[in-house]
Amino acid sequence: MNDFVFHIPTKMYFGRQCLDKLSSEMKGSGSRVLIVYGGGSVVRSGLLGRIKDQLRDDFTVFEHSGIEPNPKIGSIRIGADLCKEKDIDMILAVGGGSVIDASKAIAAGACVDFDPWEFYGGPRRPIEKALPLYTVVTMASTGSEMTCGAVISNDETCEKLGRGGFPVFPKASFLDPQLTFSVPRFQTAAGAADILSHVMESYFKKDVDFFMLDRMMEGVMKTVIVNARIALDDPENYEARGNLMWAASWAINGLFGGGSRQVWSCHPIEHELSARYDMTHGLGLAIIMPKWMRYCMKTDPETCSKIRDFGAAVFGASDENEAIAKLEDFLYGDLGLASSLSAAGIENIDAADMAASICKKGNINGYLPLDETAVTEILEACI
Ligand code: NZQ
Ligand code: ZN
């Protein structure tokens, strides 16, 4: 066990009635609110209207819409400028991970006089200050509602990079599973794959042995598998949507890290796919994960025992090969996600060039160290 500090300052509201508390919770942060949302799902569902009705009496409301899936730095710049121009006190993100991530970057960008991309690329300036952020979550996936990380893409440099800072932890997040009933089948599946991957990235580690956390992670992975299947068959099943939603928040909030300093393996590879092909994050991970596990088994047979533990606990598999086969059945069968890049419509990738870009600041020092050759091999297996 390593030493660690676990500190999440975000107040989590969960359940059918949780939105009733939105305006009273936000009152402590001022009166001028920028609501940030995406391509319109929250308009179509009526959620935006409900929220504006609730805020009308106590707040002056401004809007910044059109945040893209895989949010782009251009939207962040516009949002940060709007905050300065309108003297915004706080931000309310209403949407999935892309909207929440964009809102974090806007909240930080509003407090500085330099280009918000400088948090990410170039000097990678620290996030020292941000406007207060509140989130209403509409999708179970990234867990951004309970973390201080935000992933942003830059079209000009073809980069997708993550950045974190304590000031961008949401002050409060509101999770009503009913808001996820309308998430389309593909996004439900991609979200489930993302949650599963977040847990797996922590589960497969070498620097920490933590019995309690391993058993908790197995429970969360099982939760995702059981409830994703139900939610796909019955999209308005509150229990299934609720389990996925709460699993998403806990999969990535630092609990499962347990003091580990090991970096994640599949996420940096996927972020390169999203940067180049605007790929849906969870789909990219679903393609990569089993190939990465096979690479681990082949390269270092010692990894087989943890893959066996995973398979036995999560799928009732009897050995490491069955563990991966059952994971594939879940991702490509139950979730219906594409099993390869070509099946996802991505042809002619230059795996070596992508690997060079992924490793340009150093190898991936994950469960197994991955250099350019290793990343190339994993990507080639994904083609
Ligand atoms: O834009 P709108 O119209 O709202 O539609 C969205 C979007 O098209 C739609 N959607 C969301 N809630 C809905 C809904 N449609 C109908 N009903 C609802 N209730 O779903 C689509 C995808 O939304 P998006 O926010 O992009 O999905 P997700 O939550 O998976 O976020 C993905 C982004 O988060 C990053 C990913 O890389 C990607 O950019 N990540 C952020 C992390 C973090 N902050 O820690 C970690 C993750 O590993 C990940 O990298
Ligand atoms: Zn992810």
XYZ file of C-alpha atoms and ligand atoms in Angstrom:
434
model
C 0.000 0.000 0.000
C 1.230 3.486 -0.857
C 0.453 6.659 1.082
C -2.238 8.861 -0.401
C -4.654 11.720 0.199
C -8.256 11.383 -0.993
C -10.083 14.707 -1.091
C -13.146 15.404 -3.221
C -14.801 18.734 -2.499
C -17.795 18.101 -4.788
C -21.202 17.754 -3.175
C -23.108 14.996 -4.977
C -26.897 15.158 -5.290
C -28.442 11.914 -6.560
C -32.001 10.914 -7.377
C -35.359 11.778 -8.882
C -35.861 15.006 -6.997
C -32.282 16.222 -6.848
C -32.714 19.055 -9.358
C -35.103 20.776 -6.956
C -32.050 21.805 -4.959
C -30.140 23.302 -7.888
C -30.899 26.966 -7.420
C -30.565 26.984 -3.623
C -27.191 25.270 -3.961
C -25.969 27.769 -6.562
C -27.019 30.863 -4.643
C -23.816 30.970 -2.638
C -21.756 31.699 -5.753
C -23.377 34.908 -7.011
C -26.129 35.746 -9.450
C -24.762 35.727 -13.001
C -24.725 32.213 -14.473
C -23.413 30.895 -17.758
C -25.213 27.689 -18.729
C -23.005 25.580 -20.984
C -24.521 22.782 -23.071
C -23.955 20.703 -26.171
C -25.631 20.092 -29.500
C -29.217 20.375 -28.307
C -30.228 17.164 -26.500
C -31.018 19.227 -23.395
C -33.207 21.565 -25.438
C -35.122 18.691 -27.034
C -35.659 16.920 -23.705
C -37.010 20.081 -22.083
C -34.296 19.964 -19.414
C -32.824 23.340 -20.315
C -36.249 24.970 -20.083
C -36.882 23.405 -16.671
C -33.559 24.635 -15.365
C -34.053 28.156 -16.710
C -37.504 28.293 -15.113
C -36.007 27.363 -11.787
C -33.186 29.907 -12.004
C -35.287 32.770 -13.398
C -36.117 34.519 -10.120
C -32.677 34.576 -8.553
C -30.175 34.587 -11.403
C -29.310 36.385 -14.606
C -28.779 33.571 -17.076
C -26.519 33.518 -20.143
C -26.002 30.562 -22.483
C -23.112 29.029 -24.366
C -24.280 26.135 -26.559
C -22.820 23.885 -29.231
C -20.088 22.187 -27.215
C -18.921 19.346 -29.431
C -18.413 15.721 -28.363
C -14.603 15.693 -27.948
C -14.807 19.413 -27.076
C -12.660 21.788 -29.088
C -10.499 24.614 -27.810
C -12.387 27.087 -30.020
C -15.532 26.562 -27.920
C -13.509 27.066 -24.759
C -12.079 30.343 -26.000
C -15.547 31.646 -26.875
C -16.908 30.586 -23.487
C -14.038 32.121 -21.520
C -14.385 35.423 -23.410
C -18.125 35.417 -22.754
C -17.512 34.994 -19.023
C -15.211 38.015 -19.008
C -17.499 40.145 -21.153
C -20.663 39.362 -19.140
C -18.960 39.365 -15.750
C -20.135 35.811 -15.060
C -20.041 34.568 -11.447
C -20.434 30.838 -12.005
C -20.885 28.171 -14.661
C -23.592 25.536 -14.881
C -22.692 22.615 -17.148
C -25.706 20.658 -18.422
C -24.722 17.590 -20.404
C -22.283 14.721 -20.699
C -18.545 14.578 -20.177
C -17.751 16.836 -23.123
C -19.902 19.659 -21.775
C -18.552 19.239 -18.252
C -14.938 19.141 -19.439
C -15.488 22.203 -21.624
C -17.077 23.993 -18.677
C -14.069 23.263 -16.491
C -11.707 24.690 -19.108
C -13.985 27.724 -19.553
C -14.165 28.223 -15.767
C -10.361 28.298 -15.624
C -9.951 30.277 -18.848
C -12.276 32.983 -17.537
C -9.810 33.755 -14.754
C -6.651 34.269 -16.820
C -5.476 36.684 -19.483
C -3.757 34.053 -21.655
C -5.107 31.566 -24.197
C -6.765 28.636 -22.329
C -4.868 26.173 -24.569
C -1.776 27.143 -22.562
C -3.187 25.017 -19.723
C -2.886 22.040 -22.084
C -0.124 22.464 -24.651
C 3.036 24.546 -24.736
C 3.812 25.864 -21.265
C 1.079 23.724 -19.656
C 0.337 26.455 -17.158
C -1.186 25.315 -13.860
C -4.878 25.887 -13.161
C -4.715 28.117 -10.099
C -8.135 29.698 -10.179
C -11.544 29.041 -11.724
C -15.113 30.267 -11.576
C -17.341 28.065 -9.409
C -18.734 25.185 -11.452
C -21.983 23.228 -11.022
C -22.983 20.260 -13.170
C -26.234 18.577 -14.191
C -25.233 15.231 -15.639
C -27.159 13.773 -18.588
C -25.038 10.759 -19.421
C -23.267 7.978 -17.484
C -19.727 7.842 -18.784
C -16.676 9.951 -17.976
C -17.297 10.701 -14.293
C -16.141 14.267 -14.952
C -18.813 15.453 -12.513
C -16.679 14.226 -9.613
C -13.150 14.935 -10.806
C -10.920 17.911 -11.455
C -9.812 16.719 -14.916
C -10.866 18.001 -18.324
C -9.904 16.640 -21.746
C -9.850 19.135 -24.620
C -8.994 18.815 -28.332
C -7.107 21.239 -30.521
C -7.892 20.896 -34.235
C -4.961 23.046 -35.286
C -2.335 20.924 -33.528
C -4.304 17.645 -33.819
C -3.920 17.037 -30.096
C -6.328 15.825 -27.437
C -4.935 16.444 -23.979
C -6.052 16.191 -20.389
C -5.417 18.681 -17.621
C -6.497 18.867 -14.032
C -6.503 21.322 -11.190
C -8.212 21.461 -7.812
C -10.060 24.732 -8.610
C -12.129 23.059 -11.349
C -13.666 20.400 -9.133
C -17.411 21.048 -9.444
C -18.840 22.626 -6.304
C -21.908 20.415 -6.667
C -23.121 17.860 -9.204
C -26.706 16.760 -9.770
C -27.334 13.197 -10.920
C -30.889 12.244 -11.803
C -30.839 8.881 -13.604
C -34.081 9.817 -15.391
C -32.104 12.388 -17.385
C -30.176 9.527 -18.983
C -33.271 7.669 -20.262
C -32.939 9.469 -23.608
C -29.257 8.644 -24.185
C -29.118 6.811 -27.538
C -28.151 3.160 -27.665
C -24.692 3.780 -29.113
C -23.822 6.448 -26.516
C -25.128 4.244 -23.694
C -22.836 1.471 -24.929
C -19.841 3.786 -25.391
C -20.428 5.261 -21.922
C -20.502 1.788 -20.363
C -17.244 0.858 -22.122
C -15.651 4.060 -20.819
C -16.716 3.384 -17.209
C -15.440 -0.180 -17.444
C -12.162 1.037 -18.871
C -11.686 3.572 -16.062
C -11.928 0.785 -13.518
C -9.721 -1.552 -15.548
C -7.017 1.110 -15.890
C -6.822 1.174 -12.078
C -7.353 -2.559 -11.533
C -4.364 -3.620 -13.637
C -1.521 -2.077 -11.717
C 1.783 -3.248 -10.379
C 2.781 -0.631 -7.842
C -0.077 -1.110 -5.380
C -1.598 -4.172 -3.802
C -4.852 -3.200 -2.140
C -7.246 -6.070 -1.426
C -10.211 -3.882 -0.499
C -9.970 -1.749 -3.620
C -9.576 -4.755 -5.911
C -12.783 -6.276 -4.567
C -14.609 -2.940 -4.854
C -13.430 -2.551 -8.441
C -14.630 -6.037 -9.316
C -18.022 -5.056 -7.890
C -18.171 -1.881 -9.959
C -17.127 -3.698 -13.147
C -19.855 -6.286 -12.566
C -22.298 -3.463 -11.934
C -21.486 -1.933 -15.312
C -21.800 -5.229 -17.167
C -25.113 -6.253 -15.599
C -26.731 -2.824 -15.799
C -25.540 -1.852 -19.270
C -27.234 -4.964 -20.631
C -30.468 -4.004 -18.857
C -30.321 -0.347 -19.893
C -29.840 -1.285 -23.547
C -32.914 -3.533 -23.486
C -34.984 -1.219 -21.321
C -33.695 2.394 -21.622
C -36.114 3.730 -19.003
C -35.092 1.266 -16.310
C -34.314 3.620 -13.414
C -32.329 1.097 -11.370
C -30.061 0.198 -14.273
C -29.526 3.826 -15.323
C -28.920 4.786 -11.693
C -26.357 2.047 -11.171
C -24.502 3.090 -14.315
C -24.584 6.734 -13.298
C -23.201 6.213 -9.812
C -20.658 3.677 -11.081
C -19.427 6.294 -13.571
C -18.781 8.846 -10.844
C -16.865 6.423 -8.634
C -14.896 4.704 -11.394
C -12.592 7.663 -11.893
C -12.764 9.858 -8.803
C -9.435 8.724 -7.404
C -10.748 6.151 -4.922
C -9.509 3.225 -6.981
C -6.095 4.760 -7.562
C -5.321 3.961 -3.924
C -2.065 5.865 -4.020
C -0.923 4.373 -7.322
C 1.440 6.437 -9.404
C 1.074 4.185 -12.426
C -0.302 5.899 -15.510
C -3.169 4.529 -17.591
C -2.432 2.532 -20.734
C -5.461 2.449 -23.055
C -6.564 6.065 -22.554
C -3.520 7.773 -24.075
C -3.815 5.488 -27.113
C -7.516 6.258 -27.470
C -7.021 10.007 -27.121
C -4.815 9.904 -30.213
C -7.640 8.180 -32.125
C -10.114 10.827 -30.961
C -7.689 13.607 -31.882
C -7.134 12.273 -35.405
C -10.523 10.785 -36.268
C -12.915 12.473 -33.826
C -13.717 9.002 -32.615
C -16.209 8.457 -29.784
C -14.039 7.913 -26.708
C -15.779 4.790 -25.345
C -15.817 3.126 -28.750
C -12.082 3.670 -29.165
C -11.447 2.162 -25.734
C -13.653 -0.835 -26.508
C -11.543 -1.570 -29.585
C -8.240 -1.143 -27.764
C -8.789 -2.835 -24.371
C -8.799 -6.537 -25.368
C -5.876 -5.999 -27.776
C -3.900 -4.356 -24.984
C -4.674 -7.268 -22.641
C -3.489 -9.779 -25.236
C -0.320 -7.738 -25.688
C 0.265 -7.824 -21.900
C -0.241 -11.588 -21.713
C 2.097 -12.238 -24.595
C 4.825 -9.856 -23.436
C 4.840 -10.693 -19.750
C 3.209 -13.978 -18.691
C 3.119 -12.681 -15.110
C 0.198 -10.446 -16.143
C -1.925 -13.560 -16.780
C -2.772 -14.084 -13.130
C -4.385 -10.649 -12.736
C -6.288 -11.139 -15.992
C -7.467 -14.469 -14.577
C -8.613 -12.765 -11.349
C -10.470 -10.164 -13.405
C -12.169 -12.783 -15.576
C -13.139 -15.000 -12.655
C -14.576 -12.181 -10.555
C -16.324 -10.227 -13.287
C -17.403 -12.874 -15.816
C -17.000 -16.185 -13.997
C -14.311 -17.122 -16.540
C -12.041 -20.069 -15.816
C -8.797 -18.767 -17.335
C -7.175 -15.689 -18.857
C -8.152 -16.509 -22.455
C -11.768 -16.959 -21.480
C -11.566 -13.694 -19.524
C -10.651 -11.754 -22.661
C -13.125 -13.689 -24.804
C -15.947 -12.825 -22.379
C -14.894 -9.188 -22.317
C -15.088 -9.177 -26.112
C -18.524 -10.829 -26.017
C -19.676 -8.037 -23.738
C -18.155 -5.151 -25.719
C -18.901 -6.354 -29.246
C -21.898 -8.593 -28.596
C -23.970 -7.138 -25.751
C -22.949 -3.513 -26.262
C -22.824 -3.893 -30.051
C -19.693 -1.779 -30.432
C -17.325 -2.212 -33.377
C -14.485 -4.617 -32.677
C -11.900 -2.993 -34.941
C -11.012 0.366 -36.423
C -12.059 -0.756 -39.893
C -15.423 -1.929 -38.545
C -15.747 1.562 -37.035
C -15.089 3.092 -40.452
C -11.480 4.106 -39.891
C -9.178 2.856 -42.641
C -5.532 3.333 -43.557
C -4.197 4.340 -40.173
C -0.471 4.865 -39.840
C 0.071 2.982 -36.576
C 3.773 3.857 -36.319
C 3.129 7.561 -36.811
C 0.355 7.505 -34.209
C 2.601 5.630 -31.784
C 5.358 8.206 -32.289
C 2.915 10.963 -31.470
C 1.565 9.156 -28.375
C 5.079 8.536 -27.048
C 6.610 11.857 -28.054
C 6.814 13.048 -24.456
C 7.876 9.636 -23.160
C 6.760 6.034 -23.116
C 3.508 5.037 -21.436
C 4.659 3.897 -18.035
C 1.577 1.791 -17.321
C 0.814 -1.765 -16.213
C 3.469 -2.776 -18.701
C 5.752 -0.046 -20.035
C 4.718 0.708 -23.627
C 7.239 2.217 -26.023
C 6.609 3.197 -29.633
C 7.062 -0.359 -30.856
C 4.595 -1.699 -28.309
C 1.983 0.971 -29.061
C 2.415 0.332 -32.793
C 1.801 -3.384 -32.227
C -1.353 -2.721 -30.175
C -2.676 -0.272 -32.769
C -1.959 -2.694 -35.595
C -3.980 -5.323 -33.744
C -6.854 -2.809 -33.672
C -6.935 -2.311 -37.447
O -24.329 17.415 -27.381
P -25.667 16.906 -27.016
O -26.751 17.318 -27.920
O -26.004 17.140 -25.557
O -25.625 15.289 -27.236
C -24.707 14.440 -26.576
C -23.563 14.010 -27.480
O -23.928 14.018 -28.829
C -25.397 13.131 -26.310
N -26.125 13.128 -25.037
C -25.661 13.389 -23.796
N -26.643 13.241 -22.902
C -27.763 12.911 -23.591
C -27.439 12.839 -24.952
N -28.355 12.541 -25.913
C -29.611 12.292 -25.509
N -30.001 12.315 -24.183
C -29.109 12.609 -23.218
N -29.483 12.603 -21.939
O -24.360 12.164 -26.233
C -23.314 12.563 -27.103
C -21.994 12.343 -26.411
O -21.838 13.227 -25.321
P -20.404 13.453 -24.685
O -20.559 14.440 -23.597
O -19.398 13.716 -25.731
O -20.085 12.000 -24.094
P -19.209 11.572 -22.879
O -19.910 11.840 -21.610
O -18.813 10.180 -23.157
O -17.910 12.523 -22.926
C -16.831 12.210 -23.757
C -15.694 13.194 -23.559
O -15.147 13.120 -22.219
C -13.734 12.869 -22.293
C -13.629 12.081 -23.574
O -12.304 12.012 -24.039
C -14.547 12.861 -24.486
O -13.925 14.036 -24.947
N -13.250 12.226 -21.071
C -13.181 12.979 -19.956
C -12.623 12.497 -18.800
C -12.489 13.327 -17.577
N -12.943 14.545 -17.565
O -11.911 12.876 -16.595
C -12.072 11.143 -18.700
C -12.539 10.254 -19.793
O -11.654 9.173 -19.869
C -12.630 10.922 -21.123
O -11.353 11.070 -21.729
Zn -12.363 7.438 -20.397
